[in-house]
Short mmCIF file of C-alpha atoms and ligand atoms in Angstrom, two decimals:
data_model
loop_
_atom_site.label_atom_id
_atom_site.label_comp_id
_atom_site.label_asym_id
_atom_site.label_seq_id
_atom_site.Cartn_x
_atom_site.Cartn_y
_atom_site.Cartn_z
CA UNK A 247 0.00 0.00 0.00
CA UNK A 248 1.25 3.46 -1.21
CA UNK A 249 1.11 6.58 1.75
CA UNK A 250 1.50 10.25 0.44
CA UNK A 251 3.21 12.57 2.67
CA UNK A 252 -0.17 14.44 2.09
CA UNK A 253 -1.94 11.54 3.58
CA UNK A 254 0.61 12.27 6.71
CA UNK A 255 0.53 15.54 6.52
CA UNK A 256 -3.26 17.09 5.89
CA UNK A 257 -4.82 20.21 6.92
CA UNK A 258 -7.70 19.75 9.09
CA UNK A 259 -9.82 20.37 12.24
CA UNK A 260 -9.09 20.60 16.17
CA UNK A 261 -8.72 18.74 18.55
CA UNK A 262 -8.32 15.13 17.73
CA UNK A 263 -7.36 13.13 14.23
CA UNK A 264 -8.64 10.38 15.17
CA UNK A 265 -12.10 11.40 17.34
CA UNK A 266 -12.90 15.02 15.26
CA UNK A 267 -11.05 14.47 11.88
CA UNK A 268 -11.79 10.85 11.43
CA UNK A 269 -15.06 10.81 12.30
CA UNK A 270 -16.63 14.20 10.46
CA UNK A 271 -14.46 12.26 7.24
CA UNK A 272 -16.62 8.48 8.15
CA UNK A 273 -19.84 10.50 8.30
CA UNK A 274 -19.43 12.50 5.01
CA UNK A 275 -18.30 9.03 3.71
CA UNK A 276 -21.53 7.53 4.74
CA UNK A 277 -23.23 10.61 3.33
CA UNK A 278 -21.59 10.21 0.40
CA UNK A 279 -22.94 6.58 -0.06
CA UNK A 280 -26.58 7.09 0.17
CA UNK A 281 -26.03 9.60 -2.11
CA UNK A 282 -24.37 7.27 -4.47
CA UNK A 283 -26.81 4.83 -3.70
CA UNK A 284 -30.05 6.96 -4.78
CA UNK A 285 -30.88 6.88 -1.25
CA UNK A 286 -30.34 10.26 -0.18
CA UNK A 287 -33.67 11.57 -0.75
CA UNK A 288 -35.40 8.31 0.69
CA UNK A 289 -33.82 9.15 4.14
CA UNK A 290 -35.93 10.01 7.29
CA UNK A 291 -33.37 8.99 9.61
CA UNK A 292 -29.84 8.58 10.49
CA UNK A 293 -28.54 6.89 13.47
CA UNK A 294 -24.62 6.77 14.58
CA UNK A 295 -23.14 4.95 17.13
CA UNK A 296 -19.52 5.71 18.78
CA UNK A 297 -17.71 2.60 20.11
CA UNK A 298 -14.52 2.39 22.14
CA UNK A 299 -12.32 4.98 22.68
CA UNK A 300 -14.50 7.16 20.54
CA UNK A 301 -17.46 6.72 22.76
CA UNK A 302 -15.22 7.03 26.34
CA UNK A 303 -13.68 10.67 25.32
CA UNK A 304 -16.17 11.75 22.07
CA UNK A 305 -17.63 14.63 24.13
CA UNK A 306 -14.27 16.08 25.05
CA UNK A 307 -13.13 15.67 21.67
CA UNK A 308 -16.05 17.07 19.52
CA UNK A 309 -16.31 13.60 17.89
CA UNK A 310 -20.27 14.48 18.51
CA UNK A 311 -20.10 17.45 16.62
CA UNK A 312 -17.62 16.39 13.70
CA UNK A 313 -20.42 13.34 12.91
CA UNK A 314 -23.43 15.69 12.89
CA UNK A 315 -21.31 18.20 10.16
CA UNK A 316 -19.74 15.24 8.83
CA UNK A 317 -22.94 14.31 8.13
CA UNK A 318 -23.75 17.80 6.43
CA UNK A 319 -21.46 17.37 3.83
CA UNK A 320 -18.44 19.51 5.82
CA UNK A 321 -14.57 18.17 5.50
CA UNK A 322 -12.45 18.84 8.08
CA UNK A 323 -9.54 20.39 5.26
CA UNK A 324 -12.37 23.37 4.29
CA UNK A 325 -14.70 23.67 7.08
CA UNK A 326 -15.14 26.95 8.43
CA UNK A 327 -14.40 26.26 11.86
CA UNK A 328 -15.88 29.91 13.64
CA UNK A 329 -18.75 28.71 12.21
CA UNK A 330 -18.63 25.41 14.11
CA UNK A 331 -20.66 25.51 17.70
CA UNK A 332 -23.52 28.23 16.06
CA UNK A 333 -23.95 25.09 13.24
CA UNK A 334 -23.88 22.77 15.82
CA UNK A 335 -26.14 24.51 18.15
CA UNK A 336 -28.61 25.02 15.42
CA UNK A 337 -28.67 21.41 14.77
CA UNK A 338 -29.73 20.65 18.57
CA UNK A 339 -31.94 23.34 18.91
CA UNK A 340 -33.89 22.99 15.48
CA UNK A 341 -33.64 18.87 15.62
CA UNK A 342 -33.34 18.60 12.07
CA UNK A 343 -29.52 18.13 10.02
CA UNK A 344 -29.27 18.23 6.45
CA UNK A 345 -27.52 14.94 5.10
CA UNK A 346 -24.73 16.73 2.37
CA UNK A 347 -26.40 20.13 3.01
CA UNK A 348 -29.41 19.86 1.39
CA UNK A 349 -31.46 17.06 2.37
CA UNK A 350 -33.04 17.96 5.61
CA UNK A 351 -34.14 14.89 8.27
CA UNK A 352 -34.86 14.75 11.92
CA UNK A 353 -32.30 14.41 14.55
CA UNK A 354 -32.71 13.52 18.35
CA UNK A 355 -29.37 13.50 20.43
CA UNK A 356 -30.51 10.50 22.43
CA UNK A 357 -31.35 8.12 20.12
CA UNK A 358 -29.63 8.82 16.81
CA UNK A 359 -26.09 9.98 18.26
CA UNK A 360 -25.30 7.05 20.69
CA UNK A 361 -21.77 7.09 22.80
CA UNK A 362 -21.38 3.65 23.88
CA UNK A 363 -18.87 4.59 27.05
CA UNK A 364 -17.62 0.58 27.79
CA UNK A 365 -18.57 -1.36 24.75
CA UNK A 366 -16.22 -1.94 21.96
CA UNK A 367 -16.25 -3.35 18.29
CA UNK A 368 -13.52 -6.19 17.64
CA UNK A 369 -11.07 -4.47 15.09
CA UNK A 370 -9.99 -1.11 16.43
CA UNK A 371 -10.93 1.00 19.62
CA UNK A 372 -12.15 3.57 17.32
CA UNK A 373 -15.45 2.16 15.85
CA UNK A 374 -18.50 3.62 14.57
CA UNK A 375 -21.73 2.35 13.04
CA UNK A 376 -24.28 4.41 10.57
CA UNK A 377 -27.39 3.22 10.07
CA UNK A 378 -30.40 4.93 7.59
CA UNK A 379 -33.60 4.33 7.47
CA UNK A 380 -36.56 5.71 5.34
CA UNK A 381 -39.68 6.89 6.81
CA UNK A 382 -41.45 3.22 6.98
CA UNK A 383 -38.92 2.38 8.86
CA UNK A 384 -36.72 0.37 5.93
CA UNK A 385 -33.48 0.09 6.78
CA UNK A 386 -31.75 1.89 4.01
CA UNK A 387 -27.50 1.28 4.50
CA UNK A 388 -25.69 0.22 7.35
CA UNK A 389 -21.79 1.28 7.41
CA UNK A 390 -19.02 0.65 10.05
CA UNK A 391 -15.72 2.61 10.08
CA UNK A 392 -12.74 2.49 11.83
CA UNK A 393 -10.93 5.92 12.83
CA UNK A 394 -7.26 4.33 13.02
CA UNK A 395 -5.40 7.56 13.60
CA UNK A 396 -3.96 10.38 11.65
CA UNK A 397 -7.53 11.10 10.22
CA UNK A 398 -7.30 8.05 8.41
CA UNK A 399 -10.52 6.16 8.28
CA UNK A 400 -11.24 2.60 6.93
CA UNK A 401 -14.39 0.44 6.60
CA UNK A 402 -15.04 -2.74 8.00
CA UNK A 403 -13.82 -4.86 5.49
CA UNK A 404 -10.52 -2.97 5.33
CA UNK A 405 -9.68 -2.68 8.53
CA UNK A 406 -8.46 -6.23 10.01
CA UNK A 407 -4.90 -6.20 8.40
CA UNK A 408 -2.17 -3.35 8.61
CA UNK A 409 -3.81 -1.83 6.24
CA UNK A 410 -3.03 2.00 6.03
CA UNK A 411 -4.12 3.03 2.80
CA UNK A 412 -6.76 1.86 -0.17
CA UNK A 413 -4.02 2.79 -2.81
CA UNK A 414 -2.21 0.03 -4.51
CA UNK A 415 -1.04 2.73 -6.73
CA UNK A 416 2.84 1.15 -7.78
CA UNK A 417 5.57 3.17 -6.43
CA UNK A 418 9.40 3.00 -7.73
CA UNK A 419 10.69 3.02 -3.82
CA UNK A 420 8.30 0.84 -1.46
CA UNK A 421 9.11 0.24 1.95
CA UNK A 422 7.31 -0.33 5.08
CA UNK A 423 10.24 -0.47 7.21
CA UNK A 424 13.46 1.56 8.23
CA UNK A 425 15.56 -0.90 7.08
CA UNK A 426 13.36 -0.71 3.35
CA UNK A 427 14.06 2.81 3.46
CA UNK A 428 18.08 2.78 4.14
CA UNK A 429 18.20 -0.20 1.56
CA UNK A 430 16.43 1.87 -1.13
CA UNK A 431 18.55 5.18 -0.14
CA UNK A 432 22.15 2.67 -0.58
CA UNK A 433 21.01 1.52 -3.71
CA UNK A 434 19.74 4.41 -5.39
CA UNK A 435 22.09 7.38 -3.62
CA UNK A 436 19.06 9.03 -2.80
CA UNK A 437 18.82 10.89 0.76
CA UNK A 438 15.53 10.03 2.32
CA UNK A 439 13.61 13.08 1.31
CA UNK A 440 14.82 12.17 -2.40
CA UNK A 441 13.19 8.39 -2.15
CA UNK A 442 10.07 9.53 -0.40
CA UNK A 443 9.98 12.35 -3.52
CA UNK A 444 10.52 9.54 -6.17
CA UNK A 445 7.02 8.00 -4.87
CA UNK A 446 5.30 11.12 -4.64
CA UNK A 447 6.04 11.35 -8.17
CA UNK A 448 3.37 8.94 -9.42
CA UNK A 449 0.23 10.96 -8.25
CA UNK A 450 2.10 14.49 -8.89
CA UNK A 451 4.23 16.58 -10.30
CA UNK A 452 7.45 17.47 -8.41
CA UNK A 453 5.66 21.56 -8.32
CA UNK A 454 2.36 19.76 -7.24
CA UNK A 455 4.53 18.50 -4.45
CA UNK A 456 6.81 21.54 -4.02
CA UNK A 457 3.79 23.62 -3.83
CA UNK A 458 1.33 21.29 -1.93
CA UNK A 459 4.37 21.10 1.24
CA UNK A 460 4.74 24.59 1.24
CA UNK A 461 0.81 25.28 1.68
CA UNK A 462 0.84 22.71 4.38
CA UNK A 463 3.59 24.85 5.85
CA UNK A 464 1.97 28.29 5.42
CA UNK A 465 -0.86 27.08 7.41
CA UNK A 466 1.12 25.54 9.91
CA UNK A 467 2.58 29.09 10.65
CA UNK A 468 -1.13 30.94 10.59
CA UNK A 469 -1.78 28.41 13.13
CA UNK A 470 1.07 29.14 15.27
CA UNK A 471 0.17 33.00 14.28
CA UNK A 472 -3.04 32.84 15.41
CA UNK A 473 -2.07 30.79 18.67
CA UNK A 474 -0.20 33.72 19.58
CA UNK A 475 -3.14 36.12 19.37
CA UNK A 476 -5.49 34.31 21.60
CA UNK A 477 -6.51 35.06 24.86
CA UNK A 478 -8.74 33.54 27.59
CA UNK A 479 -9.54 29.46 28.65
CA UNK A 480 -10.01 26.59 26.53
CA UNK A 481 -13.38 25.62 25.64
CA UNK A 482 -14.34 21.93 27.59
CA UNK A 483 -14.97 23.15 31.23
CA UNK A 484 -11.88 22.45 32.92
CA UNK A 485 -10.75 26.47 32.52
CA UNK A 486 -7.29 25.55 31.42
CA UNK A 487 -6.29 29.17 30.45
CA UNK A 488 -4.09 30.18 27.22
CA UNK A 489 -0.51 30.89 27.43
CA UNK A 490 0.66 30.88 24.01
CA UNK A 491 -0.22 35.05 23.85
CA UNK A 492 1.24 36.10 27.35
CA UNK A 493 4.84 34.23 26.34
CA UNK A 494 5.10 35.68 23.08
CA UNK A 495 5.02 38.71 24.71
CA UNK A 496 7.52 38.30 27.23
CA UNK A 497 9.19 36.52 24.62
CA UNK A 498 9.00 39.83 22.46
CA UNK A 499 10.06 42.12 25.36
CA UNK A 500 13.58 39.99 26.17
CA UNK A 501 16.42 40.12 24.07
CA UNK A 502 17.58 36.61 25.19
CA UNK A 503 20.95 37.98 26.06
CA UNK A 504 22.64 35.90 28.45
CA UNK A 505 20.31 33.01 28.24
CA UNK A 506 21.55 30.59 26.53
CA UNK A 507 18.20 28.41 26.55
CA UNK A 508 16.35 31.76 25.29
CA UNK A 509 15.35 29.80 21.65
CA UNK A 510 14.07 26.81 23.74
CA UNK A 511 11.20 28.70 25.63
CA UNK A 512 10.35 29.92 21.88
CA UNK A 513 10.44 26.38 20.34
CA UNK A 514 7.67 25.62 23.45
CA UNK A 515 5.96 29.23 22.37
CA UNK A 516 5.63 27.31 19.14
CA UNK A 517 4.16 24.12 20.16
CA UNK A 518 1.84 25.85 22.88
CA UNK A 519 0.25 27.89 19.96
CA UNK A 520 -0.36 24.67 17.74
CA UNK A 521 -1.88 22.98 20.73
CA UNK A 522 -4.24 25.95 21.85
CA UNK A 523 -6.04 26.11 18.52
CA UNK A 524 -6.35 22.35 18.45
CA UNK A 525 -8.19 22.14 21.84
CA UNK A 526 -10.34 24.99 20.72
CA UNK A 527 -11.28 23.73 17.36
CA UNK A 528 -9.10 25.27 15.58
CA UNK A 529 -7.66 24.56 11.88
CA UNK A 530 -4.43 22.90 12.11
CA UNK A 531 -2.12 20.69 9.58
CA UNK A 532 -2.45 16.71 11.36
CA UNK A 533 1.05 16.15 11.75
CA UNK A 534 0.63 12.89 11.94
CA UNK A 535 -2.01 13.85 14.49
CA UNK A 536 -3.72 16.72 15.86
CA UNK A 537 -2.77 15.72 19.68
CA UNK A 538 0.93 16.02 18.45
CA UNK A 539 0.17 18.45 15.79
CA UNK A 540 2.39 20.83 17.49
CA UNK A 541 5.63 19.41 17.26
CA UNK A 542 6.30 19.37 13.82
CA UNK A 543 5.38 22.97 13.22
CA UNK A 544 7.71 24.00 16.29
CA UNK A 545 10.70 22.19 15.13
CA UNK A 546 10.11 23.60 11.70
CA UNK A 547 9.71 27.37 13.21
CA UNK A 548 13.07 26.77 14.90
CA UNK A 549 14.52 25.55 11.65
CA UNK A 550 13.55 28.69 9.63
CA UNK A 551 13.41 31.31 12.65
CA UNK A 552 16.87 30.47 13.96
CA UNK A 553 18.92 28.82 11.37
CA UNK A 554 20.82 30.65 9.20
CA UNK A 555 20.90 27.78 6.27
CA UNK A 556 17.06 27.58 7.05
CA UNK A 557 15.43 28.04 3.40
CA UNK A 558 11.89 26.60 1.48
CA UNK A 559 14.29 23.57 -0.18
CA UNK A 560 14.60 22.52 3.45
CA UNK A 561 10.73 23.27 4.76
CA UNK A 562 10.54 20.81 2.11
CA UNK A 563 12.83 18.29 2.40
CA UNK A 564 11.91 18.28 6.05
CA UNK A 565 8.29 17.37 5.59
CA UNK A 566 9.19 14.82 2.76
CA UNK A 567 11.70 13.59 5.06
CA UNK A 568 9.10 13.42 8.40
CA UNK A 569 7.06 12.10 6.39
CA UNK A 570 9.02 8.93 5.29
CA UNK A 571 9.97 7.95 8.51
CA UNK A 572 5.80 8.53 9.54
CA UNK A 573 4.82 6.09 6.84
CA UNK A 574 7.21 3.50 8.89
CA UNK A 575 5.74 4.43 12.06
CA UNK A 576 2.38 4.15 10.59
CA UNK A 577 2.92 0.85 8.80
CA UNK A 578 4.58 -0.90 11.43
CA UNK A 579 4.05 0.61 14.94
CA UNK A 580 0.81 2.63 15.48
CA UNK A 581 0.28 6.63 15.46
CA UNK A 582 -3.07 5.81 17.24
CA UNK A 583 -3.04 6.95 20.61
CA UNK A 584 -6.60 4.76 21.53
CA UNK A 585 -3.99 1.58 19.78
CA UNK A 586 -0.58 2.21 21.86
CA UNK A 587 -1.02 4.98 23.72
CA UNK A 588 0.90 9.15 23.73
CA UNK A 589 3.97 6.99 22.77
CA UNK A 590 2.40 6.69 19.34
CA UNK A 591 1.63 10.12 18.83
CA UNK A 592 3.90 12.51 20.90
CA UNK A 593 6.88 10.02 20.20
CA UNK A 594 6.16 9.55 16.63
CA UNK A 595 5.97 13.20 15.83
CA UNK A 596 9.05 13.49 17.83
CA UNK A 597 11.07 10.92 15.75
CA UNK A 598 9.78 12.46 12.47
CA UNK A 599 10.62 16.00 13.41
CA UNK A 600 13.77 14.41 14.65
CA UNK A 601 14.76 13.08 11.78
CA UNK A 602 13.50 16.28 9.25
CA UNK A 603 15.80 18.35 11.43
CA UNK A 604 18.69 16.16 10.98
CA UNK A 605 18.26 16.10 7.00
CA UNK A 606 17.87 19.36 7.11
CA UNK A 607 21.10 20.23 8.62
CA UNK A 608 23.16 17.93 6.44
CA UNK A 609 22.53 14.61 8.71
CA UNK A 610 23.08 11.53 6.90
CA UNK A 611 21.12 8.89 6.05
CA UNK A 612 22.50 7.01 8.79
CA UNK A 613 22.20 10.03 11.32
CA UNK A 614 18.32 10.63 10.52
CA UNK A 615 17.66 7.15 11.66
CA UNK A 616 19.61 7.46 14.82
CA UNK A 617 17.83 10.77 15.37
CA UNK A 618 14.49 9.31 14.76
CA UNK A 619 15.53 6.38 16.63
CA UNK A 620 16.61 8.57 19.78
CA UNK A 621 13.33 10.74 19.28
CA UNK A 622 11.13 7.53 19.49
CA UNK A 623 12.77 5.54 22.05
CA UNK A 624 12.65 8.39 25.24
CA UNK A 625 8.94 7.93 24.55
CA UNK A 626 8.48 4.87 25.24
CA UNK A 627 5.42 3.49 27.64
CA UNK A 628 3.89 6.74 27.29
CA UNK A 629 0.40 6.72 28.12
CA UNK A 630 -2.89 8.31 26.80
CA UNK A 631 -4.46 9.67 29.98
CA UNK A 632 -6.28 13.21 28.59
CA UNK A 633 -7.69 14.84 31.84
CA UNK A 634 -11.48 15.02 31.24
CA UNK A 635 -11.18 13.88 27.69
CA UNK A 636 -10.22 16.85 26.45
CA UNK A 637 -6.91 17.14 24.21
CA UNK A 638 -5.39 19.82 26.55
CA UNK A 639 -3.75 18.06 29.82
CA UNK A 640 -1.45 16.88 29.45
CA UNK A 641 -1.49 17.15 25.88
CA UNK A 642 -0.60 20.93 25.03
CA UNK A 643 2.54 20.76 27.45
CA UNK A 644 3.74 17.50 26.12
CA UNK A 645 3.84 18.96 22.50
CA UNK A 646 6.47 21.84 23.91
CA UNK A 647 8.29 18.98 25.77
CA UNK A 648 8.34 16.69 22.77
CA UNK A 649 9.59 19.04 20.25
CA UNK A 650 12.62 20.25 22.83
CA UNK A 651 13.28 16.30 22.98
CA UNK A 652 13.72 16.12 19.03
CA UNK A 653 15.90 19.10 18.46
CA UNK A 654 18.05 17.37 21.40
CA UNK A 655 17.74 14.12 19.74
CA UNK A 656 19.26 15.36 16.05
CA UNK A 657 21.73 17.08 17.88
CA UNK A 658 22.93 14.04 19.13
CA UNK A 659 22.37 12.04 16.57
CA UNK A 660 24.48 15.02 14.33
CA UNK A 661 26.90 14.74 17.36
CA UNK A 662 27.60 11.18 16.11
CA UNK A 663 28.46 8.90 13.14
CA UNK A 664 25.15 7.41 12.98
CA UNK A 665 26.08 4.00 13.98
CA UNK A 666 24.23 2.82 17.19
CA UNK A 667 23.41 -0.11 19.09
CA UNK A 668 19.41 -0.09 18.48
CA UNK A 669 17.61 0.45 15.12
CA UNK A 670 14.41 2.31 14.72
CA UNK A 671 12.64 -0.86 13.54
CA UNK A 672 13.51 -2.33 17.20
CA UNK A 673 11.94 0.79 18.49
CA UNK A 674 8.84 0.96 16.86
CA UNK A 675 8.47 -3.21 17.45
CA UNK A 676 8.99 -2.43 21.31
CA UNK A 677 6.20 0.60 20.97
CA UNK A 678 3.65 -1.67 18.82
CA UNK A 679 4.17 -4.65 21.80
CA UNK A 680 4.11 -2.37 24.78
CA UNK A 681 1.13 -0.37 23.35
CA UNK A 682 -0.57 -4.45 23.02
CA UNK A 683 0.55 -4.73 26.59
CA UNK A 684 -0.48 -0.92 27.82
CA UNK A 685 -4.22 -1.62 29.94
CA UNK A 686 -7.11 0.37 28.23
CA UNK A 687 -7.26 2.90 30.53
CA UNK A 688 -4.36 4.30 29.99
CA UNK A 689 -5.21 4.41 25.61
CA UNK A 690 -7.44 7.22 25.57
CA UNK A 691 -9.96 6.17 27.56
CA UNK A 692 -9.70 9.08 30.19
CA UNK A 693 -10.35 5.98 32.29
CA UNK A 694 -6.82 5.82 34.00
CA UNK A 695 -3.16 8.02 35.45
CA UNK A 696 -3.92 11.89 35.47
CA UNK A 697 -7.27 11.42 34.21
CA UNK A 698 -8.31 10.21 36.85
CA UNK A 699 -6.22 11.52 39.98
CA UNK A 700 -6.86 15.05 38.45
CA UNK A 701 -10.62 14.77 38.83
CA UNK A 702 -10.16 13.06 41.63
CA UNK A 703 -8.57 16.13 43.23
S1 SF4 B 1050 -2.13 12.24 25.91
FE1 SF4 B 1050 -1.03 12.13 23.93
S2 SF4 B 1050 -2.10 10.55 22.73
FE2 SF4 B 1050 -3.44 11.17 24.44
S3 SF4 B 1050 -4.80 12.74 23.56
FE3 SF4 B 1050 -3.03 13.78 24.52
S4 SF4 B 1050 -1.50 14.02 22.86
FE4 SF4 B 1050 -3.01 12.52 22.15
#
């Protein structure tokens, strides 16, 4: 199966990939397929059900609302999200949705959105079932999806394999592993960026891709633009109030002189800014998710704010270069954190901005495996545990943490030779088994660790 860095790397819709993005995409999907089926205009009603992980921590992470403008016809890459709780409201208030926008049916919270808190369906925590009926009552489709992270969303029948993509689309450099990628980069010469360019080439022109990376960057920095302009608490009822604003200001004021670690509290600025505008909704590039959508953005800000050789050839080869080593994460570990935990999300987005850093600054192939490597394996046995549900504790501190941890880790790994005891593929087998061995409660469950002792409190 063939991944596009676009499929890592996609502009989309706070707070969660996998319980806002993946669901509003199943729902449209579903949408989509009564349409296709003539069965649009036949439908009276429409009843989803959220499974798993989805149905534990929906609330907190607008999985409710994404399905009901899912639903509408909205994608999280275009919605317009100011216009997201006045939509959402009118939906309650009126009781009535229209399927794709234009087909108007009843809805009733209670008994056509369903969040099933402790039941599960067998092939992925993330589960959801549509069902439509027309106004006798005749069942008219029945669909279930699986949200398997990253915004990626399967159906039933795809989803019992390692299945990460529908496209068999041929590419000149496949690999699902580390070691694929090296073997492909010593054969051909190619740096890693290069190879993961050569595939990119069969659905696009080398502009298309040019262009297409440095879009995904220029909202990446609106994000972090708009982070900084924000005042107030996070929406979700536990008051967590915004920082991003106050330390830019600070940050502003000070000249840095005489503190060596001055760039550092910026590089957290950075990621606090992505994280905000998740937790409120906000429109953000899933990088490879939206709970650890901040990392790759901060890394790249220090890249271009503070690095003299910093220039859009390396934005790019960065993100091809992230992306490469997220297609390995993705095809043999996990970047679900409801599968294996934050490991798979804060730690993969560490190891992939790890290892675009190191390209970046003339790493070798060798070197941007040992800085992924390094990236990935101080992450590991990290658990889910989102305080109330919500993507914001400890989620919006660990983005600042993780992207400190992967300029540290190509610095080392630049430091070296790039020869090392442990290879990534090691790493991501020990984060795949550990997330099998992790209990539920600590995989996005809000079930278990600060979840629970905070509310406790
Ligand atoms: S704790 Fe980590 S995996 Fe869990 S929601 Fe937060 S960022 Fe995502």
């Amino acid at each position: 199966m063939a991944v596009s860095v676009f499929d890592l790397f996609s502009i989309g819709i706070g707070p969660s990939s996998s319980h806002t993005v993946g669901p509003m995409r199943a729902a449209l999907m579903f949408a989509d397929g009564l349409r296709a089926a003539g069965a649009l205009g036949d439908t009276a009603r429409v009843r989803t059900e959220l499974f798993g992980s989805l149905g534990a921590t929906g609330h907190g992470h607008g999985s409710d609302k994404a399905v009901l403008l899912g639903l509408e016809g909205e994608r999280p890459e275009d919605i317009d999200t100011d216009s997201v709780p006045s939509r959402v409201a009118a939906i309650r208030e009126t009781g009535r949705l229209r399927l794709l926008g234009s087909h108007p049916i009843a809805f009733t919270e209670d008994t056509d959105l369903v969040m099933h808190r402790r039941k599960s369906l067998p092939l992925h925590p993330n589960g959801m079932t549509f069902v439509a009926w027309s106004a006798d009552g005749t069942e008219l489709s029945s669909r279930t999806y699986y949200s398997v992270g990253g915004g990626f969303v399967l159906d039933e029948n795809a989803a019992d394999g390692p299945v990460i993509s529908a496209d068999t689309t041929p590419v000149p450099f496949p690999f699902r592993t580390a070691a694929d990628l090296l073997a492909h980069c010593a054969s051909s010469g190619k740096t890693i960026a290069q190879v993961m360019l050569a595939n990119e080439l069969v659905w696009r022109t080398a502009a298309e891709v040019r262009s297409g990376l440095l879009a995904i960057w220029q909202v990446m920095q609106d994000c972090v633009a708009r982070g900084c302009e924000q005042e107030g608490v996070l929406p979700g009822g536990l008051r967590v109030p915004r920082r991003a604003k106050a330390l830019h200001d600070k940050l502003l004021a000070e000249s840095g002189e005489g503190d060596p670690l001055y760039v550092m509290d910026w590089v957290s600025l950075f990621a606090l800014a992505v994280n905000e505008e998740n937790a409120s909704g906000g429109r953000v590039v899933t990088a490879p998710t939206n709970g650890a959508a901040g990392i790759i953005p901060a890394v790249l800000h220090y890249y271009t704010r503070f690095l003299s050789v910093a220039n859009d050839d390396g934005v790019v080869d960065f993100l091809l270069t992230a992306a490469a080593i997220g297609v390995v994460l993705k095809e043999t570990g996990s970047i679900s954190g409801a599968e294996v935990g934050c490991q798979g999300e804060v730690g993969s987005a560490c190891a992939m901005a790890a290892a675009g850093l190191t390209a970046v600054l003339g790493g070798s192939v060798a070197q941007v495996e040992n800085a992924a490597e390094i990236g990935l394996e101080h992450h590991l046995g990290l658990t889910c545990d989102p305080v109330g549900g919500l993507v914001q504790i400890p989620c919006i501190e660990r983005n600042a943490v993780g992207s400190t941890k992967a300029i540290n880790a190509s610095r080392m790994a630049l430091r070296g030779d790039g020869t090392h005891v442990v290879h990534l593929d090691k790493v991501i087998k020990t984060m795949r088994e550990t997330g099998n061995d992790m209990h539920t409660k600590y995989k996005e469950t809000a079930r278990g660790g600060l979840a629970l002792n905070v509310i406790e409190c």
